[in-house]
PDB file of C-alpha atoms and ligand atoms in Angstrom:
ATOM      1  CA  MET A   1     150.171-168.229-102.061  1.00  0.00           C
ATOM      2  CA  LEU A   2     149.277-167.417-105.690  1.00  0.00           C
ATOM      3  CA  LYS A   3     151.903-164.664-105.657  1.00  0.00           C
ATOM      4  CA  GLN A   4     154.567-167.153-104.540  1.00  0.00           C
ATOM      5  CA  LEU A   5     153.671-169.486-107.397  1.00  0.00           C
ATOM      6  CA  ALA A   6     153.815-166.524-109.797  1.00  0.00           C
ATOM      7  CA  ILE A   7     157.277-165.554-108.565  1.00  0.00           C
ATOM      8  CA  LYS A   8     158.471-169.145-108.862  1.00  0.00           C
ATOM      9  CA  LEU A   9     157.319-169.380-112.501  1.00  0.00           C
ATOM     10  CA  ASP A  10     158.666-165.935-113.359  1.00  0.00           C
ATOM     11  CA  GLN A  11     162.063-166.845-111.911  1.00  0.00           C
ATOM     12  CA  ALA A  12     162.067-170.165-113.758  1.00  0.00           C
ATOM     13  CA  ALA A  13     161.415-168.325-117.037  1.00  0.00           C
ATOM     14  CA  ALA A  14     164.004-165.630-116.293  1.00  0.00           C
ATOM     15  CA  SER A  15     166.681-168.182-115.423  1.00  0.00           C
ATOM     16  CA  ALA A  16     165.710-170.777-118.071  1.00  0.00           C
ATOM     17  CA  SER A  17     165.330-173.473-115.474  1.00  0.00           C
ATOM     18  CA  SER A  18     162.543-175.981-115.087  1.00  0.00           C
ATOM     19  CA  VAL A  19     160.254-176.551-112.112  1.00  0.00           C
ATOM     20  CA  GLU A  20     157.950-179.337-111.016  1.00  0.00           C
ATOM     21  CA  GLN A  21     154.351-179.098-112.219  1.00  0.00           C
ATOM     22  CA  LEU A  22     152.313-177.054-109.741  1.00  0.00           C
ATOM     23  CA  SER A  23     149.431-179.514-110.037  1.00  0.00           C
ATOM     24  CA  LEU A  24     151.520-182.259-108.395  1.00  0.00           C
ATOM     25  CA  THR A  25     151.297-180.424-105.091  1.00  0.00           C
ATOM     26  CA  THR A  26     148.709-177.661-105.453  1.00  0.00           C
ATOM     27  CA  GLU A  27     145.167-177.849-106.706  1.00  0.00           C
ATOM     28  CA  LEU A  28     144.554-174.723-108.743  1.00  0.00           C
ATOM     29  CA  ALA A  29     141.164-173.764-110.164  1.00  0.00           C
ATOM     30  CA  LEU A  30     141.442-172.319-113.662  1.00  0.00           C
ATOM     31  CA  SER A  31     140.589-168.864-112.321  1.00  0.00           C
ATOM     32  CA  ASP A  32     143.473-169.177-109.819  1.00  0.00           C
ATOM     33  CA  ALA A  33     145.781-170.304-112.608  1.00  0.00           C
ATOM     34  CA  TYR A  34     144.900-167.172-114.621  1.00  0.00           C
ATOM     35  CA  GLN A  35     145.542-165.119-111.494  1.00  0.00           C
ATOM     36  CA  VAL A  36     149.010-166.697-111.159  1.00  0.00           C
ATOM     37  CA  GLN A  37     149.640-165.836-114.824  1.00  0.00           C
ATOM     38  CA  LYS A  38     148.594-162.237-114.226  1.00  0.00           C
ATOM     39  CA  LEU A  39     150.803-161.925-111.155  1.00  0.00           C
ATOM     40  CA  SER A  40     153.787-163.421-112.955  1.00  0.00           C
ATOM     41  CA  ILE A  41     153.350-160.977-115.849  1.00  0.00           C
ATOM     42  CA  GLU A  42     153.178-158.156-113.297  1.00  0.00           C
ATOM     43  CA  GLN A  43     156.683-159.224-112.242  1.00  0.00           C
ATOM     44  CA  ARG A  44     157.836-158.712-115.816  1.00  0.00           C
ATOM     45  CA  LEU A  45     156.014-155.371-116.123  1.00  0.00           C
ATOM     46  CA  SER A  46     157.616-154.181-112.892  1.00  0.00           C
ATOM     47  CA  ARG A  47     161.012-154.793-114.536  1.00  0.00           C
ATOM     48  CA  GLY A  48     160.006-152.447-117.351  1.00  0.00           C
ATOM     49  CA  GLU A  49     158.509-154.832-119.913  1.00  0.00           C
ATOM     50  CA  GLN A  50     155.440-153.638-121.822  1.00  0.00           C
ATOM     51  CA  LEU A  51     152.317-155.629-122.609  1.00  0.00           C
ATOM     52  CA  VAL A  52     152.074-155.794-126.424  1.00  0.00           C
ATOM     53  CA  GLY A  53     149.258-158.286-126.903  1.00  0.00           C
ATOM     54  CA  TYR A  54     147.901-161.746-126.238  1.00  0.00           C
ATOM     55  CA  LYS A  55     148.249-165.257-127.634  1.00  0.00           C
ATOM     56  CA  MET A  56     145.640-167.938-127.992  1.00  0.00           C
ATOM     57  CA  GLY A  57     146.539-171.587-127.463  1.00  0.00           C
ATOM     58  CA  PHE A  58     145.110-174.995-128.333  1.00  0.00           C
ATOM     59  CA  THR A  59     143.081-173.569-131.197  1.00  0.00           C
ATOM     60  CA  SER A  60     143.967-176.507-133.470  1.00  0.00           C
ATOM     61  CA  ARG A  61     143.440-180.249-133.089  1.00  0.00           C
ATOM     62  CA  ALA A  62     147.117-180.874-133.817  1.00  0.00           C
ATOM     63  CA  LYS A  63     148.164-178.842-130.779  1.00  0.00           C
ATOM     64  CA  MET A  64     145.533-180.362-128.502  1.00  0.00           C
ATOM     65  CA  LEU A  65     146.622-183.861-129.511  1.00  0.00           C
ATOM     66  CA  GLN A  66     150.324-183.083-129.089  1.00  0.00           C
ATOM     67  CA  MET A  67     149.852-181.737-125.563  1.00  0.00           C
ATOM     68  CA  GLY A  68     146.887-183.853-124.422  1.00  0.00           C
ATOM     69  CA  VAL A  69     144.879-180.776-123.472  1.00  0.00           C
ATOM     70  CA  ASP A  70     141.619-179.820-125.136  1.00  0.00           C
ATOM     71  CA  ASP A  71     140.547-176.416-123.873  1.00  0.00           C
ATOM     72  CA  LEU A  72     141.240-173.026-125.356  1.00  0.00           C
ATOM     73  CA  ILE A  73     143.806-171.069-123.345  1.00  0.00           C
ATOM     74  CA  TRP A  74     145.284-167.575-123.601  1.00  0.00           C
ATOM     75  CA  GLY A  75     148.408-165.837-122.432  1.00  0.00           C
ATOM     76  CA  ARG A  76     150.052-162.438-122.452  1.00  0.00           C
ATOM     77  CA  LEU A  77     152.791-161.154-124.757  1.00  0.00           C
ATOM     78  CA  THR A  78     155.381-158.562-123.737  1.00  0.00           C
ATOM     79  CA  ASP A  79     157.894-156.601-125.805  1.00  0.00           C
ATOM     80  CA  ALA A  80     160.757-158.645-124.326  1.00  0.00           C
ATOM     81  CA  MET A  81     159.358-161.673-126.155  1.00  0.00           C
ATOM     82  CA  ILE A  82     159.735-160.098-129.605  1.00  0.00           C
ATOM     83  CA  ILE A  83     162.224-161.888-131.851  1.00  0.00           C
ATOM     84  CA  THR A  84     163.268-159.853-134.868  1.00  0.00           C
ATOM     85  CA  GLN A  85     163.436-161.084-138.435  1.00  0.00           C
ATOM     86  CA  GLU A  86     166.531-163.265-138.979  1.00  0.00           C
ATOM     87  CA  GLN A  87     167.683-162.902-135.364  1.00  0.00           C
ATOM     88  CA  ALA A  88     169.931-165.727-134.124  1.00  0.00           C
ATOM     89  CA  ILE A  89     168.519-166.738-130.745  1.00  0.00           C
ATOM     90  CA  ASN A  90     170.634-168.258-127.988  1.00  0.00           C
ATOM     91  CA  LEU A  91     169.093-171.517-126.813  1.00  0.00           C
ATOM     92  CA  ASP A  92     170.711-171.065-123.376  1.00  0.00           C
ATOM     93  CA  HIS A  93     167.898-168.614-122.651  1.00  0.00           C
ATOM     94  CA  TYR A  94     165.270-171.357-122.882  1.00  0.00           C
ATOM     95  CA  VAL A  95     164.550-174.660-121.173  1.00  0.00           C
ATOM     96  CA  HIS A  96     163.311-176.760-124.125  1.00  0.00           C
ATOM     97  CA  PRO A  97     162.004-174.378-126.785  1.00  0.00           C
ATOM     98  CA  ARG A  98     159.750-175.334-129.669  1.00  0.00           C
ATOM     99  CA  ALA A  99     158.522-173.372-132.695  1.00  0.00           C
ATOM    100  CA  GLU A 100     155.071-173.331-134.247  1.00  0.00           C
ATOM    101  CA  PRO A 101     153.453-171.669-137.259  1.00  0.00           C
ATOM    102  CA  GLU A 102     150.914-168.983-136.473  1.00  0.00           C
ATOM    103  CA  ILE A 103     148.986-166.022-137.863  1.00  0.00           C
ATOM    104  CA  ALA A 104     149.147-162.632-136.129  1.00  0.00           C
ATOM    105  CA  PHE A 105     146.529-159.893-136.075  1.00  0.00           C
ATOM    106  CA  LYS A 106     147.342-156.253-135.371  1.00  0.00           C
ATOM    107  CA  LEU A 107     144.376-154.290-134.038  1.00  0.00           C
ATOM    108  CA  LYS A 108     143.360-150.765-134.990  1.00  0.00           C
ATOM    109  CA  ALA A 109     140.431-150.594-132.555  1.00  0.00           C
ATOM    110  CA  PRO A 110     139.575-152.124-129.185  1.00  0.00           C
ATOM    111  CA  LEU A 111     137.664-155.388-129.056  1.00  0.00           C
ATOM    112  CA  SER A 112     135.999-156.991-126.094  1.00  0.00           C
ATOM    113  CA  GLY A 113     133.150-159.230-125.020  1.00  0.00           C
ATOM    114  CA  ILE A 114     130.976-161.240-127.386  1.00  0.00           C
ATOM    115  CA  VAL A 115     131.697-160.098-130.929  1.00  0.00           C
ATOM    116  CA  THR A 116     130.847-161.465-134.373  1.00  0.00           C
ATOM    117  CA  VAL A 117     133.500-162.443-136.904  1.00  0.00           C
ATOM    118  CA  GLU A 118     132.590-159.279-138.863  1.00  0.00           C
ATOM    119  CA  GLN A 119     133.070-157.087-135.782  1.00  0.00           C
ATOM    120  CA  ALA A 120     136.394-158.794-135.048  1.00  0.00           C
ATOM    121  CA  LEU A 121     137.569-158.230-138.629  1.00  0.00           C
ATOM    122  CA  ALA A 122     136.517-154.573-138.466  1.00  0.00           C
ATOM    123  CA  ALA A 123     138.959-154.085-135.562  1.00  0.00           C
ATOM    124  CA  VAL A 124     141.902-155.601-137.483  1.00  0.00           C
ATOM    125  CA  GLU A 125     144.482-153.312-139.014  1.00  0.00           C
ATOM    126  CA  ALA A 126     146.690-155.973-140.574  1.00  0.00           C
ATOM    127  CA  ILE A 127     147.461-159.697-140.705  1.00  0.00           C
ATOM    128  CA  ALA A 128     150.876-161.373-140.787  1.00  0.00           C
ATOM    129  CA  PRO A 129     152.578-164.769-140.813  1.00  0.00           C
ATOM    130  CA  ALA A 130     154.163-165.448-137.428  1.00  0.00           C
ATOM    131  CA  ILE A 131     156.253-167.953-135.528  1.00  0.00           C
ATOM    132  CA  GLU A 132     155.682-168.536-131.869  1.00  0.00           C
ATOM    133  CA  VAL A 133     158.558-169.917-129.789  1.00  0.00           C
ATOM    134  CA  ILE A 134     157.066-171.694-126.803  1.00  0.00           C
ATOM    135  CA  ASP A 135     158.975-172.991-123.801  1.00  0.00           C
ATOM    136  CA  SER A 136     157.287-174.694-120.897  1.00  0.00           C
ATOM    137  CA  ARG A 137     158.867-174.041-117.529  1.00  0.00           C
ATOM    138  CA  TYR A 138     157.728-177.510-116.433  1.00  0.00           C
ATOM    139  CA  ARG A 139     160.004-180.529-116.575  1.00  0.00           C
ATOM    140  CA  ASN A 140     159.665-182.605-119.732  1.00  0.00           C
ATOM    141  CA  PHE A 141     157.218-180.059-121.192  1.00  0.00           C
ATOM    142  CA  LYS A 142     154.455-181.841-119.258  1.00  0.00           C
ATOM    143  CA  PHE A 143     151.577-179.962-117.683  1.00  0.00           C
ATOM    144  CA  SER A 144     147.906-179.922-116.754  1.00  0.00           C
ATOM    145  CA  LEU A 145     145.562-177.236-118.052  1.00  0.00           C
ATOM    146  CA  SER A 146     145.948-175.129-114.903  1.00  0.00           C
ATOM    147  CA  ASP A 147     149.749-175.622-114.956  1.00  0.00           C
ATOM    148  CA  VAL A 148     150.111-174.278-118.482  1.00  0.00           C
ATOM    149  CA  ILE A 149     147.759-171.342-117.865  1.00  0.00           C
ATOM    150  CA  ALA A 150     149.737-170.334-114.758  1.00  0.00           C
ATOM    151  CA  ASP A 151     152.923-170.563-116.837  1.00  0.00           C
ATOM    152  CA  ASN A 152     151.559-167.919-119.260  1.00  0.00           C
ATOM    153  CA  CYS A 153     150.722-170.683-121.729  1.00  0.00           C
ATOM    154  CA  SER A 154     154.400-171.397-122.407  1.00  0.00           C
ATOM    155  CA  SER A 155     154.905-167.941-123.979  1.00  0.00           C
ATOM    156  CA  THR A 156     158.526-167.050-124.484  1.00  0.00           C
ATOM    157  CA  GLY A 157     159.025-165.511-127.923  1.00  0.00           C
ATOM    158  CA  PHE A 158     157.365-164.602-131.177  1.00  0.00           C
ATOM    159  CA  ILE A 159     158.288-163.168-134.539  1.00  0.00           C
ATOM    160  CA  VAL A 160     155.921-161.470-136.920  1.00  0.00           C
ATOM    161  CA  GLY A 161     156.485-161.266-140.699  1.00  0.00           C
ATOM    162  CA  PRO A 162     155.234-158.697-143.228  1.00  0.00           C
ATOM    163  CA  TRP A 163     151.815-157.165-142.607  1.00  0.00           C
ATOM    164  CA  SER A 164     149.051-157.655-145.207  1.00  0.00           C
ATOM    165  CA  PRO A 165     145.766-155.758-145.411  1.00  0.00           C
ATOM    166  CA  ALA A 166     143.000-156.895-143.076  1.00  0.00           C
ATOM    167  CA  ASP A 167     140.748-157.903-145.984  1.00  0.00           C
ATOM    168  CA  THR A 168     143.189-160.601-147.166  1.00  0.00           C
ATOM    169  CA  ASP A 169     141.360-163.943-147.374  1.00  0.00           C
ATOM    170  CA  ILE A 170     142.926-166.103-144.646  1.00  0.00           C
ATOM    171  CA  SER A 171     140.276-168.828-144.580  1.00  0.00           C
ATOM    172  CA  LYS A 172     142.387-171.597-146.112  1.00  0.00           C
ATOM    173  CA  LEU A 173     146.015-170.603-146.591  1.00  0.00           C
ATOM    174  CA  GLN A 174     148.768-173.216-146.646  1.00  0.00           C
ATOM    175  CA  MET A 175     151.016-172.814-143.572  1.00  0.00           C
ATOM    176  CA  GLN A 176     154.434-174.467-143.421  1.00  0.00           C
ATOM    177  CA  LEU A 177     157.116-174.581-140.761  1.00  0.00           C
ATOM    178  CA  LEU A 178     160.503-175.224-142.355  1.00  0.00           C
ATOM    179  CA  VAL A 179     163.628-176.324-140.522  1.00  0.00           C
ATOM    180  CA  ASP A 180     166.745-175.725-142.622  1.00  0.00           C
ATOM    181  CA  GLY A 181     164.554-175.416-145.700  1.00  0.00           C
ATOM    182  CA  LYS A 182     162.700-178.697-145.168  1.00  0.00           C
ATOM    183  CA  VAL A 183     159.022-178.844-144.237  1.00  0.00           C
ATOM    184  CA  ALA A 184     158.777-180.042-140.629  1.00  0.00           C
ATOM    185  CA  ALA A 185     155.059-179.336-140.117  1.00  0.00           C
ATOM    186  CA  GLU A 186     152.255-178.088-142.338  1.00  0.00           C
ATOM    187  CA  ASP A 187     148.526-177.608-142.520  1.00  0.00           C
ATOM    188  CA  ASP A 188     146.240-174.878-143.701  1.00  0.00           C
ATOM    189  CA  SER A 189     144.865-171.947-141.756  1.00  0.00           C
ATOM    190  CA  SER A 190     141.414-173.543-141.386  1.00  0.00           C
ATOM    191  CA  ALA A 191     143.111-175.857-138.837  1.00  0.00           C
ATOM    192  CA  ILE A 192     142.871-172.853-136.469  1.00  0.00           C
ATOM    193  CA  LEU A 193     139.273-173.026-135.215  1.00  0.00           C
ATOM    194  CA  ASP A 194     138.033-173.440-138.850  1.00  0.00           C
ATOM    195  CA  HIS A 195     139.141-169.860-139.516  1.00  0.00           C
ATOM    196  CA  PRO A 196     141.821-167.826-137.669  1.00  0.00           C
ATOM    197  CA  LEU A 197     139.342-164.983-137.158  1.00  0.00           C
ATOM    198  CA  ASN A 198     137.381-167.280-134.846  1.00  0.00           C
ATOM    199  CA  SER A 199     140.439-167.225-132.614  1.00  0.00           C
ATOM    200  CA  LEU A 200     140.266-163.431-132.452  1.00  0.00           C
ATOM    201  CA  VAL A 201     136.566-163.671-131.535  1.00  0.00           C
ATOM    202  CA  GLU A 202     137.532-166.079-128.723  1.00  0.00           C
ATOM    203  CA  ALA A 203     140.355-163.790-127.606  1.00  0.00           C
ATOM    204  CA  ALA A 204     137.944-160.856-127.261  1.00  0.00           C
ATOM    205  CA  ARG A 205     135.625-162.978-125.129  1.00  0.00           C
ATOM    206  CA  CYS A 206     138.264-164.634-122.918  1.00  0.00           C
ATOM    207  CA  ILE A 207     140.240-161.464-122.269  1.00  0.00           C
ATOM    208  CA  SER A 208     137.141-159.469-121.365  1.00  0.00           C
ATOM    209  CA  ASP A 209     136.075-162.290-119.008  1.00  0.00           C
ATOM    210  CA  ALA A 210     139.379-161.571-117.245  1.00  0.00           C
ATOM    211  CA  GLY A 211     138.511-157.868-116.956  1.00  0.00           C
ATOM    212  CA  GLU A 212     140.859-156.678-119.692  1.00  0.00           C
ATOM    213  CA  GLU A 213     140.236-155.717-123.309  1.00  0.00           C
ATOM    214  CA  LEU A 214     142.082-156.036-126.568  1.00  0.00           C
ATOM    215  CA  LYS A 215     143.398-152.611-127.490  1.00  0.00           C
ATOM    216  CA  ALA A 216     144.349-150.794-130.691  1.00  0.00           C
ATOM    217  CA  GLY A 217     147.980-151.470-131.556  1.00  0.00           C
ATOM    218  CA  GLN A 218     148.087-154.849-129.826  1.00  0.00           C
ATOM    219  CA  ILE A 219     149.094-158.080-131.512  1.00  0.00           C
ATOM    220  CA  ILE A 220     147.049-161.255-131.121  1.00  0.00           C
ATOM    221  CA  LEU A 221     148.514-164.631-132.054  1.00  0.00           C
ATOM    222  CA  ALA A 222     145.752-166.965-133.251  1.00  0.00           C
ATOM    223  CA  GLY A 223     147.407-170.211-132.104  1.00  0.00           C
ATOM    224  CA  ALA A 224     149.459-172.796-133.967  1.00  0.00           C
ATOM    225  CA  ALA A 225     148.035-174.609-136.991  1.00  0.00           C
ATOM    226  CA  THR A 226     150.305-177.627-136.423  1.00  0.00           C
ATOM    227  CA  ALA A 227     152.113-179.405-133.607  1.00  0.00           C
ATOM    228  CA  ALA A 228     155.202-177.547-132.347  1.00  0.00           C
ATOM    229  CA  VAL A 229     158.714-178.588-133.419  1.00  0.00           C
ATOM    230  CA  ALA A 230     161.625-178.806-130.939  1.00  0.00           C
ATOM    231  CA  LEU A 231     164.534-176.424-131.581  1.00  0.00           C
ATOM    232  CA  ALA A 232     168.187-177.486-131.714  1.00  0.00           C
ATOM    233  CA  PRO A 233     171.401-175.463-132.152  1.00  0.00           C
ATOM    234  CA  GLY A 234     172.356-174.240-135.612  1.00  0.00           C
ATOM    235  CA  GLN A 235     168.941-174.336-137.252  1.00  0.00           C
ATOM    236  CA  ASN A 236     167.164-171.948-139.548  1.00  0.00           C
ATOM    237  CA  ILE A 237     163.441-171.793-138.781  1.00  0.00           C
ATOM    238  CA  GLU A 238     161.019-170.311-141.287  1.00  0.00           C
ATOM    239  CA  VAL A 239     157.255-170.072-141.463  1.00  0.00           C
ATOM    240  CA  LYS A 240     155.682-169.577-144.877  1.00  0.00           C
ATOM    241  CA  VAL A 241     152.028-168.706-145.161  1.00  0.00           C
ATOM    242  CA  GLU A 242     150.495-168.723-148.642  1.00  0.00           C
ATOM    243  CA  THR A 243     149.723-165.146-149.778  1.00  0.00           C
ATOM    244  CA  LEU A 244     150.991-163.589-146.513  1.00  0.00           C
ATOM    245  CA  GLY A 245     154.693-164.380-147.014  1.00  0.00           C
ATOM    246  CA  SER A 246     157.238-165.615-144.507  1.00  0.00           C
ATOM    247  CA  CYS A 247     159.336-164.864-141.461  1.00  0.00           C
ATOM    248  CA  SER A 248     162.388-166.610-140.082  1.00  0.00           C
ATOM    249  CA  PHE A 249     164.987-166.755-137.349  1.00  0.00           C
ATOM    250  CA  SER A 250     167.893-169.021-136.508  1.00  0.00           C
ATOM    251  CA  THR A 251     169.318-170.683-133.437  1.00  0.00           C
ATOM    252  CA  GLN A 252     172.954-170.051-132.543  1.00  0.00           C
ATOM    253  CA  ALA A 253     175.237-172.935-133.426  1.00  0.00           C
ATOM    254  CA  THR A 254     176.615-173.499-129.961  1.00  0.00           C
ATOM    255  CA  SER A 255     175.417-172.566-126.531  1.00  0.00           C
ATOM    256  CA  GLN A 256     177.425-170.003-124.545  1.00  0.00           C
ATOM    257  CA  ALA A 257     178.830-172.712-122.293  1.00  0.00           C
ATOM    258  CA  ASN A 258     180.033-174.757-125.257  1.00  0.00           C
ATOM    259  CA  SER A 259     181.563-171.821-127.090  1.00  0.00           C
ATOM    260  CA  ASN A 260     183.513-170.856-123.951  1.00  0.00           C
ATOM    261  CA  THR A 261     184.817-174.386-123.683  1.00  0.00           C
ATOM    262  CA  SER A 262     185.854-174.481-127.309  1.00  0.00           C
ATOM    263  CA  ALA A 263     187.544-171.069-127.022  1.00  0.00           C
ATOM    264  CA  GLU A 264     189.588-172.435-124.116  1.00  0.00           C
ATOM    265  CA  ALA A 265     190.439-175.570-126.020  1.00  0.00           C
ATOM    266  CA  CYS A 266     191.760-173.492-128.910  1.00  0.00           C
ATOM    267  CA  SER A 267     193.943-171.141-126.897  1.00  0.00           C
TER     268      SER A 267
HETATM  269  C1  OOG B   1     150.944-174.273-124.727  1.00  0.00           C
HETATM  270  C2  OOG B   1     150.806-173.149-125.702  1.00  0.00           C
HETATM  271  C3  OOG B   1     149.874-173.469-126.847  1.00  0.00           C
HETATM  272  C4  OOG B   1     149.319-172.798-129.260  1.00  0.00           C
HETATM  273  O1  OOG B   1     149.605-172.091-130.225  1.00  0.00           O
HETATM  274  O2  OOG B   1     148.464-173.691-129.308  1.00  0.00           O
HETATM  275  C5  OOG B   1     150.055-172.549-127.992  1.00  0.00           C
HETATM  276  C6  OOG B   1     151.970-175.291-125.163  1.00  0.00           C
HETATM  277  O3  OOG B   1     151.758-176.003-126.142  1.00  0.00           O
HETATM  278  O4  OOG B   1     152.991-175.396-124.467  1.00  0.00           O
HETATM  279  O5  OOG B   1     150.810-171.605-127.957  1.00  0.00           O
HETATM  280 MG1   MG B   2     151.220-170.795-129.930  1.00  0.00          MG
END
């Protein structure tokens, strides 16, 4: 049964189509929801995708308030989710994507179980500004906690900017999400669990509870500092983090369907 739910969510993500919330018909314990997530990622891995890291979610009040959920969640990141600097993404590949400003850690050593902030920092190779593109597979971007966990915490894409040394002070850096050069959301990095490193501490604990561990080379997204912003065609999206720098991508001006139509109209 869990496998069927995993396949359903994987297919919804692969075909950019939405499904009804699982919780409307199925009662899933959180542990079952994480199992569905794992099984759905296994579908991706069986198609050749590689696990490259993990993302934390609902690590800021702004995100919890926006989504009406107030528990920490985590999901898995694969290489197929990587968006490159200045890439123009095609919105046809998503249901209702949103962007949010994040901080990424790259690890140089494994990390698992209960660790202190100092131990977490000692495992970090580098820190970067990041943008996460999230896309719920549920209609109207509405979900319960178990729904969103099963749906790999809305993971769909992420872009990481320039790497800074691990000893960079990230306790209170201004973080801005700009749409076409205008600030659409902003806060400072302390909005992420008081300090983004606390999110890495939580990641080590949660992922080892699930029988996995954070590994050297993996990327961990600490969670958004602000509410997410809906994407529309023809936008430039940039995240600027004080000291760390920025990263950006754009959305293609027209969807494939529209550009076909206009090509026909012109000929
Ligand atoms: C769930 C993912 C939350 C974050 O950074 O808090 C998340 C969602 O909002 O759809 O990625
Ligand atoms: Mg996020």
